[in-house]
Amino acid sequence: MIDLEIPDDARTLLEMLKWLGKEYLRPLGIEADRKKQPLPADNPFYYKCAELGLQARTAIEGGGPSKKDGTEKKERTAARLGVLLGEELAYWDRGVAVSMPGPGLGGPPISIMGTDEQKKRFLSIFQTREKPVWGAFGMTEAGAGSDVARIATRCEKHGDSWVLNGDKAFCSNADKASWIVMWATIDKALGREGHRAFVVERGTPGLDVSKREHKMGLSAYASCTVFMDNCTVPAGNLLGGEEYYKGRAGFKGAMKSFDATRPIIASMAVGIGRAAWDRMQEFVKENYDLDRPVPRYQKIKEHIVTIKRKIDIGRLLCWKAAWLADTDQPNTLEASQAKAYCPAASLDAISLCIDIMADAGVRNDYFVEKLFRDVKAIDLVEGTGQIQRVVIARRIADYPRDDA
Amino acid sequence: MAISFALSEDETMIRNEAEKFSKSLYDDARKFEKEGVPASLYGNYKELGFLNLDWPVELGGQGLPFFVKTVVLEQLSRGCVSTLLSMDRAGFSLYPLLALKHAGAAPLLARFKQAADGFEPAVFVDTDEQIKLEKGVLSGVIHYLPSHKPSLLIVLQGRRVFCIEDGIASTPVLPCALHAAGACEVKINGKPVIVEELSEESYRKMIASMRLYMASCMLGVAAASYQYALGYTKERITFGKKVAHHQAIAFILADMSIAIEATRASIWKGAYELSKGDGFSAGSQALLQAQECSSFVTVYGVQLLGGHGYVSDYPVEKWMREARTLPTLLGGKDAAQLDLERTIRDWGFA
């Protein structure tokens, strides 16, 4: 029979996150939202994260595939732990969670595509407990969001270096990052085959990370527009080395890392939904006596049942996709199902929380409207809901690729 | 790590057996709908061990967790849910009887063990209290029951259970679907053999099993419709490409697959919670989910086949009718919804 028991070691970690969340994530997230300013890199919270070894943990559990050298007897748990922690972090504040030190979305491509030397060079920096360290990921451009094959950032080889030119959009934490995994093309006409991934280090001449977007929610981390003007990167920073890019491996590398991260992103929507549930519950207890025969209360009870169902089921879809990943079963379909379902379901759930709280629901200091703004982003990042459906259709119905 | 969605080897074997049997049901579904279920099939069903999977060992059952039953029910409902309901009459009716403490339950249960010919138990959930007990006599009308001629009728009114054998007169009616299971109107006028108020705990366990049962049936019907529509749209060409490769259609198929995955997860969770002690809330939730899923999926199952979907040469219209009929049993989704609304206190709203 299936098992839905959260194991003890995960519980211990969740307890720690709960403390961290109450103490730091929630208040910092609310503060950032009111100021519409991301947290600065010297915020004491980030030093706390480093001290606790959290950035090292995310570097190790970047979501890469397991080693199949036969020495690994114990079942892997990284993906399941990922969705459990993802939900808990987002429950407290998804914006602050994204801003936390660690390799971020740049971790998986390095662990999947990188050479041993690169893994060591770029991931070992997160082992320190002295100071916070960030990584970042640059794929999206203003003119290429869902259709990543259209990226226009160019890379040209000049002797022992690569020269990058172009702009990246929505590059999370680029302002604080020690390096950014940057995607560029050797020739736009080649589509995905022309893609190359580079680790561009902070301070590289021609790299400018100073511009940031003003977003509807999730203010705690900076979404930067990154400009590269003759940004010159050593050849040794081409992820995986030149050999890696025979055929379509480059793009596949990026896609594979999405299989690992999609369930985690989906679980964050579940966490935001649960935060709204808790706040709504508190409000209901303070303001309504559901036993009184007020006609609208019947509707409220109905909403409560629906909200719980949406959140509960979303969580199960994340867990299933993560369990498949941990047990080395294909999970592209299930990861996309979770990613398609959870953000929309949580948005519906949060919206119903606002209905229940009525006019109070939209007050900023009552918190739920912030979650409503925050959660919308989850249906946009790492493949919109529509892109997830395209991915699903490819799996179930051999939906064709345009470039096939 | 404990979180796992794996079936054990035994569970996989039972599921595969059910899948095989389900295919034979599918082949003859239309015939069974017209002519009824042949007696030999009941024997097969019993022999394959599906009837008593989760029955207690004392009753001659295999004592397996209810979870296994949900897996089997999904598979068999893909073949023909109305044939399943007919074959598993005793299986379904057992849950309320197991909840009873009444001394009269034992002889009734003994009959389940034999499950002899002519023994036709049926359950009716009377949410609106249309059946009345006055001066020891139970009376009222049930407009539709998926049964030919019930020989034992179990009426549930909230936590109250009535079992009645004499004084139930049935007349055939024609329902929207589930014809192989039989269909009758029942007039009740007689003395019940058992009247009992269940404890809250027994009630919750019974209702959880019954709702998860029905949810699994709905899931099977939805999954059948989805699979068929998927196969059809992957074959048929319109405007120079496969129907499934038009994005408007591809997205519907994707949403169907999500709804089914979500529903299965919800049912499995309910069965898991039931095995841990209380599946009431998760089981009721699963029923609501299954109802939403099966109505969405089966209606689109017809839609994706276009005109073909509407005619009985194709199976999808049957599944659409079934998905509309199943949720009217057991007090419908309203009963599950209201039960959950009463549970809100347990969720911390009081």
JSON list of N, CA and C in Angstrom, two decimals, chain A residues 272-336:
[
{"chain": "A", "resi": 272, "resn": "ILE", "atom": "N", "xyz": [1.82, 28.38, -0.36]},
{"chain": "A", "resi": 272, "resn": "ILE", "atom": "CA", "xyz": [1.17, 29.70, -0.33]},
{"chain": "A", "resi": 272, "resn": "ILE", "atom": "C", "xyz": [-0.33, 29.53, -0.06]},
{"chain": "A", "resi": 273, "resn": "GLY", "atom": "N", "xyz": [-0.92, 28.51, -0.69]},
{"chain": "A", "resi": 273, "resn": "GLY", "atom": "CA", "xyz": [-2.33, 28.22, -0.45]},
{"chain": "A", "resi": 273, "resn": "GLY", "atom": "C", "xyz": [-2.58, 27.91, 1.02]},
{"chain": "A", "resi": 274, "resn": "ARG", "atom": "N", "xyz": [-1.68, 27.14, 1.61]},
{"chain": "A", "resi": 274, "resn": "ARG", "atom": "CA", "xyz": [-1.86, 26.76, 3.01]},
{"chain": "A", "resi": 274, "resn": "ARG", "atom": "C", "xyz": [-1.73, 27.98, 3.93]},
{"chain": "A", "resi": 275, "resn": "ALA", "atom": "N", "xyz": [-0.87, 28.92, 3.55]},
{"chain": "A", "resi": 275, "resn": "ALA", "atom": "CA", "xyz": [-0.74, 30.14, 4.35]},
{"chain": "A", "resi": 275, "resn": "ALA", "atom": "C", "xyz": [-2.05, 30.92, 4.34]},
{"chain": "A", "resi": 276, "resn": "ALA", "atom": "N", "xyz": [-2.68, 30.98, 3.17]},
{"chain": "A", "resi": 276, "resn": "ALA", "atom": "CA", "xyz": [-3.95, 31.70, 3.07]},
{"chain": "A", "resi": 276, "resn": "ALA", "atom": "C", "xyz": [-5.03, 30.99, 3.89]},
{"chain": "A", "resi": 277, "resn": "TRP", "atom": "N", "xyz": [-5.01, 29.66, 3.81]},
{"chain": "A", "resi": 277, "resn": "TRP", "atom": "CA", "xyz": [-5.96, 28.85, 4.59]},
{"chain": "A", "resi": 277, "resn": "TRP", "atom": "C", "xyz": [-5.85, 29.19, 6.08]},
{"chain": "A", "resi": 278, "resn": "ASP", "atom": "N", "xyz": [-4.64, 29.23, 6.59]},
{"chain": "A", "resi": 278, "resn": "ASP", "atom": "CA", "xyz": [-4.45, 29.48, 8.02]},
{"chain": "A", "resi": 278, "resn": "ASP", "atom": "C", "xyz": [-4.92, 30.89, 8.42]},
{"chain": "A", "resi": 279, "resn": "ARG", "atom": "N", "xyz": [-4.59, 31.86, 7.57]},
{"chain": "A", "resi": 279, "resn": "ARG", "atom": "CA", "xyz": [-5.00, 33.23, 7.89]},
{"chain": "A", "resi": 279, "resn": "ARG", "atom": "C", "xyz": [-6.51, 33.37, 7.83]},
{"chain": "A", "resi": 280, "resn": "MET", "atom": "N", "xyz": [-7.11, 32.74, 6.81]},
{"chain": "A", "resi": 280, "resn": "MET", "atom": "CA", "xyz": [-8.56, 32.79, 6.65]},
{"chain": "A", "resi": 280, "resn": "MET", "atom": "C", "xyz": [-9.23, 32.14, 7.87]},
{"chain": "A", "resi": 281, "resn": "GLN", "atom": "N", "xyz": [-8.66, 31.02, 8.31]},
{"chain": "A", "resi": 281, "resn": "GLN", "atom": "CA", "xyz": [-9.23, 30.31, 9.45]},
{"chain": "A", "resi": 281, "resn": "GLN", "atom": "C", "xyz": [-9.22, 31.18, 10.71]},
{"chain": "A", "resi": 282, "resn": "GLU", "atom": "N", "xyz": [-8.10, 31.83, 10.91]},
{"chain": "A", "resi": 282, "resn": "GLU", "atom": "CA", "xyz": [-7.96, 32.73, 12.05]},
{"chain": "A", "resi": 282, "resn": "GLU", "atom": "C", "xyz": [-9.04, 33.83, 11.97]},
{"chain": "A", "resi": 283, "resn": "PHE", "atom": "N", "xyz": [-9.22, 34.36, 10.77]},
{"chain": "A", "resi": 283, "resn": "PHE", "atom": "CA", "xyz": [-10.20, 35.43, 10.57]},
{"chain": "A", "resi": 283, "resn": "PHE", "atom": "C", "xyz": [-11.61, 34.93, 10.86]},
{"chain": "A", "resi": 284, "resn": "VAL", "atom": "N", "xyz": [-11.92, 33.75, 10.35]},
{"chain": "A", "resi": 284, "resn": "VAL", "atom": "CA", "xyz": [-13.26, 33.19, 10.54]},
{"chain": "A", "resi": 284, "resn": "VAL", "atom": "C", "xyz": [-13.53, 33.00, 12.03]},
{"chain": "A", "resi": 285, "resn": "LYS", "atom": "N", "xyz": [-12.53, 32.48, 12.74]},
{"chain": "A", "resi": 285, "resn": "LYS", "atom": "CA", "xyz": [-12.73, 32.23, 14.17]},
{"chain": "A", "resi": 285, "resn": "LYS", "atom": "C", "xyz": [-12.94, 33.53, 14.94]},
{"chain": "A", "resi": 286, "resn": "GLU", "atom": "N", "xyz": [-12.25, 34.58, 14.50]},
{"chain": "A", "resi": 286, "resn": "GLU", "atom": "CA", "xyz": [-12.37, 35.86, 15.19]},
{"chain": "A", "resi": 286, "resn": "GLU", "atom": "C", "xyz": [-13.67, 36.58, 14.87]},
{"chain": "A", "resi": 287, "resn": "ASN", "atom": "N", "xyz": [-14.16, 36.39, 13.65]},
{"chain": "A", "resi": 287, "resn": "ASN", "atom": "CA", "xyz": [-15.24, 37.26, 13.19]},
{"chain": "A", "resi": 287, "resn": "ASN", "atom": "C", "xyz": [-16.59, 36.61, 12.94]},
{"chain": "A", "resi": 288, "resn": "TYR", "atom": "N", "xyz": [-16.59, 35.32, 12.68]},
{"chain": "A", "resi": 288, "resn": "TYR", "atom": "CA", "xyz": [-17.87, 34.68, 12.36]},
{"chain": "A", "resi": 288, "resn": "TYR", "atom": "C", "xyz": [-18.20, 33.61, 13.38]},
{"chain": "A", "resi": 289, "resn": "ASP", "atom": "N", "xyz": [-19.48, 33.45, 13.66]},
{"chain": "A", "resi": 289, "resn": "ASP", "atom": "CA", "xyz": [-19.95, 32.29, 14.43]},
{"chain": "A", "resi": 289, "resn": "ASP", "atom": "C", "xyz": [-20.73, 31.44, 13.44]},
{"chain": "A", "resi": 290, "resn": "LEU", "atom": "N", "xyz": [-20.04, 30.46, 12.88]},
{"chain": "A", "resi": 290, "resn": "LEU", "atom": "CA", "xyz": [-20.63, 29.70, 11.76]},
{"chain": "A", "resi": 290, "resn": "LEU", "atom": "C", "xyz": [-21.89, 28.93, 12.14]},
{"chain": "A", "resi": 291, "resn": "ASP", "atom": "N", "xyz": [-22.18, 28.85, 13.45]},
{"chain": "A", "resi": 291, "resn": "ASP", "atom": "CA", "xyz": [-23.41, 28.18, 13.86]},
{"chain": "A", "resi": 291, "resn": "ASP", "atom": "C", "xyz": [-24.63, 29.10, 13.77]},
{"chain": "A", "resi": 292, "resn": "ARG", "atom": "N", "xyz": [-24.37, 30.40, 13.66]},
{"chain": "A", "resi": 292, "resn": "ARG", "atom": "CA", "xyz": [-25.51, 31.33, 13.51]},
{"chain": "A", "resi": 292, "resn": "ARG", "atom": "C", "xyz": [-26.17, 31.13, 12.14]},
{"chain": "A", "resi": 293, "resn": "PRO", "atom": "N", "xyz": [-27.49, 31.28, 12.08]},
{"chain": "A", "resi": 293, "resn": "PRO", "atom": "CA", "xyz": [-28.18, 31.04, 10.80]},
{"chain": "A", "resi": 293, "resn": "PRO", "atom": "C", "xyz": [-28.07, 32.23, 9.83]},
{"chain": "A", "resi": 294, "resn": "VAL", "atom": "N", "xyz": [-26.87, 32.59, 9.49]},
{"chain": "A", "resi": 294, "resn": "VAL", "atom": "CA", "xyz": [-26.67, 33.65, 8.49]},
{"chain": "A", "resi": 294, "resn": "VAL", "atom": "C", "xyz": [-26.55, 32.97, 7.13]},
{"chain": "A", "resi": 295, "resn": "PRO", "atom": "N", "xyz": [-27.38, 33.34, 6.16]},
{"chain": "A", "resi": 295, "resn": "PRO", "atom": "CA", "xyz": [-27.37, 32.62, 4.87]},
{"chain": "A", "resi": 295, "resn": "PRO", "atom": "C", "xyz": [-25.98, 32.50, 4.25]},
{"chain": "A", "resi": 296, "resn": "ARG", "atom": "N", "xyz": [-25.18, 33.57, 4.30]},
{"chain": "A", "resi": 296, "resn": "ARG", "atom": "CA", "xyz": [-23.87, 33.51, 3.65]},
{"chain": "A", "resi": 296, "resn": "ARG", "atom": "C", "xyz": [-22.95, 32.49, 4.31]},
{"chain": "A", "resi": 297, "resn": "TYR", "atom": "N", "xyz": [-23.17, 32.18, 5.57]},
{"chain": "A", "resi": 297, "resn": "TYR", "atom": "CA", "xyz": [-22.29, 31.23, 6.25]},
{"chain": "A", "resi": 297, "resn": "TYR", "atom": "C", "xyz": [-22.33, 29.86, 5.59]},
{"chain": "A", "resi": 298, "resn": "GLN", "atom": "N", "xyz": [-23.48, 29.52, 5.02]},
{"chain": "A", "resi": 298, "resn": "GLN", "atom": "CA", "xyz": [-23.59, 28.24, 4.30]},
{"chain": "A", "resi": 298, "resn": "GLN", "atom": "C", "xyz": [-22.59, 28.23, 3.14]},
{"chain": "A", "resi": 299, "resn": "LYS", "atom": "N", "xyz": [-22.54, 29.36, 2.47]},
{"chain": "A", "resi": 299, "resn": "LYS", "atom": "CA", "xyz": [-21.62, 29.50, 1.33]},
{"chain": "A", "resi": 299, "resn": "LYS", "atom": "C", "xyz": [-20.16, 29.43, 1.82]},
{"chain": "A", "resi": 300, "resn": "ILE", "atom": "N", "xyz": [-19.92, 30.04, 2.96]},
{"chain": "A", "resi": 300, "resn": "ILE", "atom": "CA", "xyz": [-18.56, 30.04, 3.51]},
{"chain": "A", "resi": 300, "resn": "ILE", "atom": "C", "xyz": [-18.10, 28.61, 3.79]},
{"chain": "A", "resi": 301, "resn": "LYS", "atom": "N", "xyz": [-18.99, 27.83, 4.39]},
{"chain": "A", "resi": 301, "resn": "LYS", "atom": "CA", "xyz": [-18.64, 26.44, 4.70]},
{"chain": "A", "resi": 301, "resn": "LYS", "atom": "C", "xyz": [-18.32, 25.68, 3.41]},
{"chain": "A", "resi": 302, "resn": "GLU", "atom": "N", "xyz": [-19.12, 25.94, 2.41]},
{"chain": "A", "resi": 302, "resn": "GLU", "atom": "CA", "xyz": [-18.91, 25.29, 1.11]},
{"chain": "A", "resi": 302, "resn": "GLU", "atom": "C", "xyz": [-17.52, 25.65, 0.56]},
{"chain": "A", "resi": 303, "resn": "HIS", "atom": "N", "xyz": [-17.19, 26.93, 0.64]},
{"chain": "A", "resi": 303, "resn": "HIS", "atom": "CA", "xyz": [-15.88, 27.39, 0.15]},
{"chain": "A", "resi": 303, "resn": "HIS", "atom": "C", "xyz": [-14.75, 26.70, 0.92]},
{"chain": "A", "resi": 304, "resn": "ILE", "atom": "N", "xyz": [-14.92, 26.59, 2.22]},
{"chain": "A", "resi": 304, "resn": "ILE", "atom": "CA", "xyz": [-13.86, 26.01, 3.05]},
{"chain": "A", "resi": 304, "resn": "ILE", "atom": "C", "xyz": [-13.56, 24.58, 2.59]},
{"chain": "A", "resi": 305, "resn": "VAL", "atom": "N", "xyz": [-14.61, 23.83, 2.31]},
{"chain": "A", "resi": 305, "resn": "VAL", "atom": "CA", "xyz": [-14.43, 22.44, 1.85]},
{"chain": "A", "resi": 305, "resn": "VAL", "atom": "C", "xyz": [-13.67, 22.42, 0.52]},
{"chain": "A", "resi": 306, "resn": "THR", "atom": "N", "xyz": [-14.03, 23.33, -0.37]},
{"chain": "A", "resi": 306, "resn": "THR", "atom": "CA", "xyz": [-13.38, 23.38, -1.68]},
{"chain": "A", "resi": 306, "resn": "THR", "atom": "C", "xyz": [-11.91, 23.78, -1.56]},
{"chain": "A", "resi": 307, "resn": "ILE", "atom": "N", "xyz": [-11.65, 24.77, -0.71]},
{"chain": "A", "resi": 307, "resn": "ILE", "atom": "CA", "xyz": [-10.27, 25.24, -0.53]},
{"chain": "A", "resi": 307, "resn": "ILE", "atom": "C", "xyz": [-9.39, 24.10, -0.05]},
{"chain": "A", "resi": 308, "resn": "LYS", "atom": "N", "xyz": [-9.88, 23.36, 0.94]},
{"chain": "A", "resi": 308, "resn": "LYS", "atom": "CA", "xyz": [-9.08, 22.28, 1.50]},
{"chain": "A", "resi": 308, "resn": "LYS", "atom": "C", "xyz": [-8.79, 21.21, 0.44]},
{"chain": "A", "resi": 309, "resn": "ARG", "atom": "N", "xyz": [-9.80, 20.91, -0.35]},
{"chain": "A", "resi": 309, "resn": "ARG", "atom": "CA", "xyz": [-9.62, 19.88, -1.38]},
{"chain": "A", "resi": 309, "resn": "ARG", "atom": "C", "xyz": [-8.53, 20.29, -2.37]},
{"chain": "A", "resi": 310, "resn": "LYS", "atom": "N", "xyz": [-8.58, 21.54, -2.81]},
{"chain": "A", "resi": 310, "resn": "LYS", "atom": "CA", "xyz": [-7.61, 22.00, -3.81]},
{"chain": "A", "resi": 310, "resn": "LYS", "atom": "C", "xyz": [-6.18, 21.92, -3.26]},
{"chain": "A", "resi": 311, "resn": "ILE", "atom": "N", "xyz": [-6.02, 22.33, -2.02]},
{"chain": "A", "resi": 311, "resn": "ILE", "atom": "CA", "xyz": [-4.68, 22.32, -1.44]},
{"chain": "A", "resi": 311, "resn": "ILE", "atom": "C", "xyz": [-4.20, 20.89, -1.19]},
{"chain": "A", "resi": 312, "resn": "ASP", "atom": "N", "xyz": [-5.07, 20.07, -0.62]},
{"chain": "A", "resi": 312, "resn": "ASP", "atom": "CA", "xyz": [-4.70, 18.67, -0.31]},
{"chain": "A", "resi": 312, "resn": "ASP", "atom": "C", "xyz": [-4.29, 17.91, -1.57]},
{"chain": "A", "resi": 313, "resn": "ILE", "atom": "N", "xyz": [-5.05, 18.07, -2.62]},
{"chain": "A", "resi": 313, "resn": "ILE", "atom": "CA", "xyz": [-4.78, 17.32, -3.85]},
{"chain": "A", "resi": 313, "resn": "ILE", "atom": "C", "xyz": [-3.51, 17.83, -4.53]},
{"chain": "A", "resi": 314, "resn": "GLY", "atom": "N", "xyz": [-3.32, 19.14, -4.50]},
{"chain": "A", "resi": 314, "resn": "GLY", "atom": "CA", "xyz": [-2.11, 19.70, -5.07]},
{"chain": "A", "resi": 314, "resn": "GLY", "atom": "C", "xyz": [-0.87, 19.08, -4.43]},
{"chain": "A", "resi": 315, "resn": "ARG", "atom": "N", "xyz": [-0.93, 18.97, -3.11]},
{"chain": "A", "resi": 315, "resn": "ARG", "atom": "CA", "xyz": [0.20, 18.41, -2.38]},
{"chain": "A", "resi": 315, "resn": "ARG", "atom": "C", "xyz": [0.48, 16.98, -2.83]},
{"chain": "A", "resi": 316, "resn": "LEU", "atom": "N", "xyz": [-0.57, 16.20, -3.00]},
{"chain": "A", "resi": 316, "resn": "LEU", "atom": "CA", "xyz": [-0.38, 14.80, -3.42]},
{"chain": "A", "resi": 316, "resn": "LEU", "atom": "C", "xyz": [0.29, 14.70, -4.79]},
{"chain": "A", "resi": 317, "resn": "LEU", "atom": "N", "xyz": [-0.11, 15.60, -5.70]},
{"chain": "A", "resi": 317, "resn": "LEU", "atom": "CA", "xyz": [0.49, 15.56, -7.04]},
{"chain": "A", "resi": 317, "resn": "LEU", "atom": "C", "xyz": [1.99, 15.87, -6.98]},
{"chain": "A", "resi": 318, "resn": "CYS", "atom": "N", "xyz": [2.36, 16.80, -6.11]},
{"chain": "A", "resi": 318, "resn": "CYS", "atom": "CA", "xyz": [3.78, 17.13, -5.94]},
{"chain": "A", "resi": 318, "resn": "CYS", "atom": "C", "xyz": [4.53, 15.93, -5.36]},
{"chain": "A", "resi": 319, "resn": "TRP", "atom": "N", "xyz": [3.95, 15.34, -4.36]},
{"chain": "A", "resi": 319, "resn": "TRP", "atom": "CA", "xyz": [4.59, 14.19, -3.71]},
{"chain": "A", "resi": 319, "resn": "TRP", "atom": "C", "xyz": [4.79, 13.05, -4.69]},
{"chain": "A", "resi": 320, "resn": "LYS", "atom": "N", "xyz": [3.79, 12.82, -5.52]},
{"chain": "A", "resi": 320, "resn": "LYS", "atom": "CA", "xyz": [3.88, 11.71, -6.46]},
{"chain": "A", "resi": 320, "resn": "LYS", "atom": "C", "xyz": [5.02, 11.96, -7.47]},
{"chain": "A", "resi": 321, "resn": "ALA", "atom": "N", "xyz": [5.06, 13.18, -8.02]},
{"chain": "A", "resi": 321, "resn": "ALA", "atom": "CA", "xyz": [6.10, 13.50, -9.01]},
{"chain": "A", "resi": 321, "resn": "ALA", "atom": "C", "xyz": [7.48, 13.38, -8.37]},
{"chain": "A", "resi": 322, "resn": "ALA", "atom": "N", "xyz": [7.59, 13.78, -7.13]},
{"chain": "A", "resi": 322, "resn": "ALA", "atom": "CA", "xyz": [8.88, 13.73, -6.43]},
{"chain": "A", "resi": 322, "resn": "ALA", "atom": "C", "xyz": [9.27, 12.28, -6.12]},
{"chain": "A", "resi": 323, "resn": "TRP", "atom": "N", "xyz": [8.30, 11.51, -5.71]},
{"chain": "A", "resi": 323, "resn": "TRP", "atom": "CA", "xyz": [8.57, 10.09, -5.42]},
{"chain": "A", "resi": 323, "resn": "TRP", "atom": "C", "xyz": [9.09, 9.38, -6.69]},
{"chain": "A", "resi": 324, "resn": "LEU", "atom": "N", "xyz": [8.49, 9.68, -7.83]},
{"chain": "A", "resi": 324, "resn": "LEU", "atom": "CA", "xyz": [8.95, 9.08, -9.09]},
{"chain": "A", "resi": 324, "resn": "LEU", "atom": "C", "xyz": [10.41, 9.46, -9.35]},
{"chain": "A", "resi": 325, "resn": "ALA", "atom": "N", "xyz": [10.73, 10.75, -9.14]},
{"chain": "A", "resi": 325, "resn": "ALA", "atom": "CA", "xyz": [12.10, 11.20, -9.39]},
{"chain": "A", "resi": 325, "resn": "ALA", "atom": "C", "xyz": [13.08, 10.47, -8.46]},
{"chain": "A", "resi": 326, "resn": "ASP", "atom": "N", "xyz": [12.71, 10.35, -7.21]},
{"chain": "A", "resi": 326, "resn": "ASP", "atom": "CA", "xyz": [13.59, 9.69, -6.25]},
{"chain": "A", "resi": 326, "resn": "ASP", "atom": "C", "xyz": [13.81, 8.22, -6.56]},
{"chain": "A", "resi": 327, "resn": "THR", "atom": "N", "xyz": [12.82, 7.60, -7.18]},
{"chain": "A", "resi": 327, "resn": "THR", "atom": "CA", "xyz": [12.92, 6.17, -7.45]},
{"chain": "A", "resi": 327, "resn": "THR", "atom": "C", "xyz": [13.34, 5.91, -8.90]},
{"chain": "A", "resi": 328, "resn": "ASP", "atom": "N", "xyz": [13.92, 6.97, -9.52]},
{"chain": "A", "resi": 328, "resn": "ASP", "atom": "CA", "xyz": [14.44, 6.86, -10.88]},
{"chain": "A", "resi": 328, "resn": "ASP", "atom": "C", "xyz": [13.42, 6.39, -11.91]},
{"chain": "A", "resi": 329, "resn": "GLN", "atom": "N", "xyz": [12.17, 6.78, -11.72]},
{"chain": "A", "resi": 329, "resn": "GLN", "atom": "CA", "xyz": [11.16, 6.52, -12.74]},
{"chain": "A", "resi": 329, "resn": "GLN", "atom": "C", "xyz": [10.93, 7.81, -13.52]},
{"chain": "A", "resi": 330, "resn": "PRO", "atom": "N", "xyz": [10.57, 7.70, -14.79]},
{"chain": "A", "resi": 330, "resn": "PRO", "atom": "CA", "xyz": [10.32, 8.92, -15.55]},
{"chain": "A", "resi": 330, "resn": "PRO", "atom": "C", "xyz": [9.23, 9.74, -14.87]},
{"chain": "A", "resi": 331, "resn": "ASN", "atom": "N", "xyz": [9.42, 11.06, -14.79]},
{"chain": "A", "resi": 331, "resn": "ASN", "atom": "CA", "xyz": [8.39, 11.86, -14.11]},
{"chain": "A", "resi": 331, "resn": "ASN", "atom": "C", "xyz": [8.04, 13.14, -14.84]},
{"chain": "A", "resi": 332, "resn": "THR", "atom": "N", "xyz": [8.48, 13.25, -16.10]},
{"chain": "A", "resi": 332, "resn": "THR", "atom": "CA", "xyz": [8.18, 14.48, -16.85]},
{"chain": "A", "resi": 332, "resn": "THR", "atom": "C", "xyz": [6.68, 14.76, -16.85]},
{"chain": "A", "resi": 333, "resn": "LEU", "atom": "N", "xyz": [5.88, 13.71, -17.12]},
{"chain": "A", "resi": 333, "resn": "LEU", "atom": "CA", "xyz": [4.43, 13.88, -17.18]},
{"chain": "A", "resi": 333, "resn": "LEU", "atom": "C", "xyz": [3.88, 14.34, -15.83]},
{"chain": "A", "resi": 334, "resn": "GLU", "atom": "N", "xyz": [4.24, 13.63, -14.77]},
{"chain": "A", "resi": 334, "resn": "GLU", "atom": "CA", "xyz": [3.68, 13.93, -13.46]},
{"chain": "A", "resi": 334, "resn": "GLU", "atom": "C", "xyz": [4.19, 15.26, -12.92]},
{"chain": "A", "resi": 335, "resn": "ALA", "atom": "N", "xyz": [5.45, 15.60, -13.24]},
{"chain": "A", "resi": 335, "resn": "ALA", "atom": "CA", "xyz": [5.98, 16.89, -12.80]},
{"chain": "A", "resi": 335, "resn": "ALA", "atom": "C", "xyz": [5.19, 18.02, -13.45]},
{"chain": "A", "resi": 336, "resn": "SER", "atom": "N", "xyz": [4.86, 17.85, -14.72]},
{"chain": "A", "resi": 336, "resn": "SER", "atom": "CA", "xyz": [4.09, 18.88, -15.41]},
{"chain": "A", "resi": 336, "resn": "SER", "atom": "C", "xyz": [2.64, 18.90, -14.95]}
]
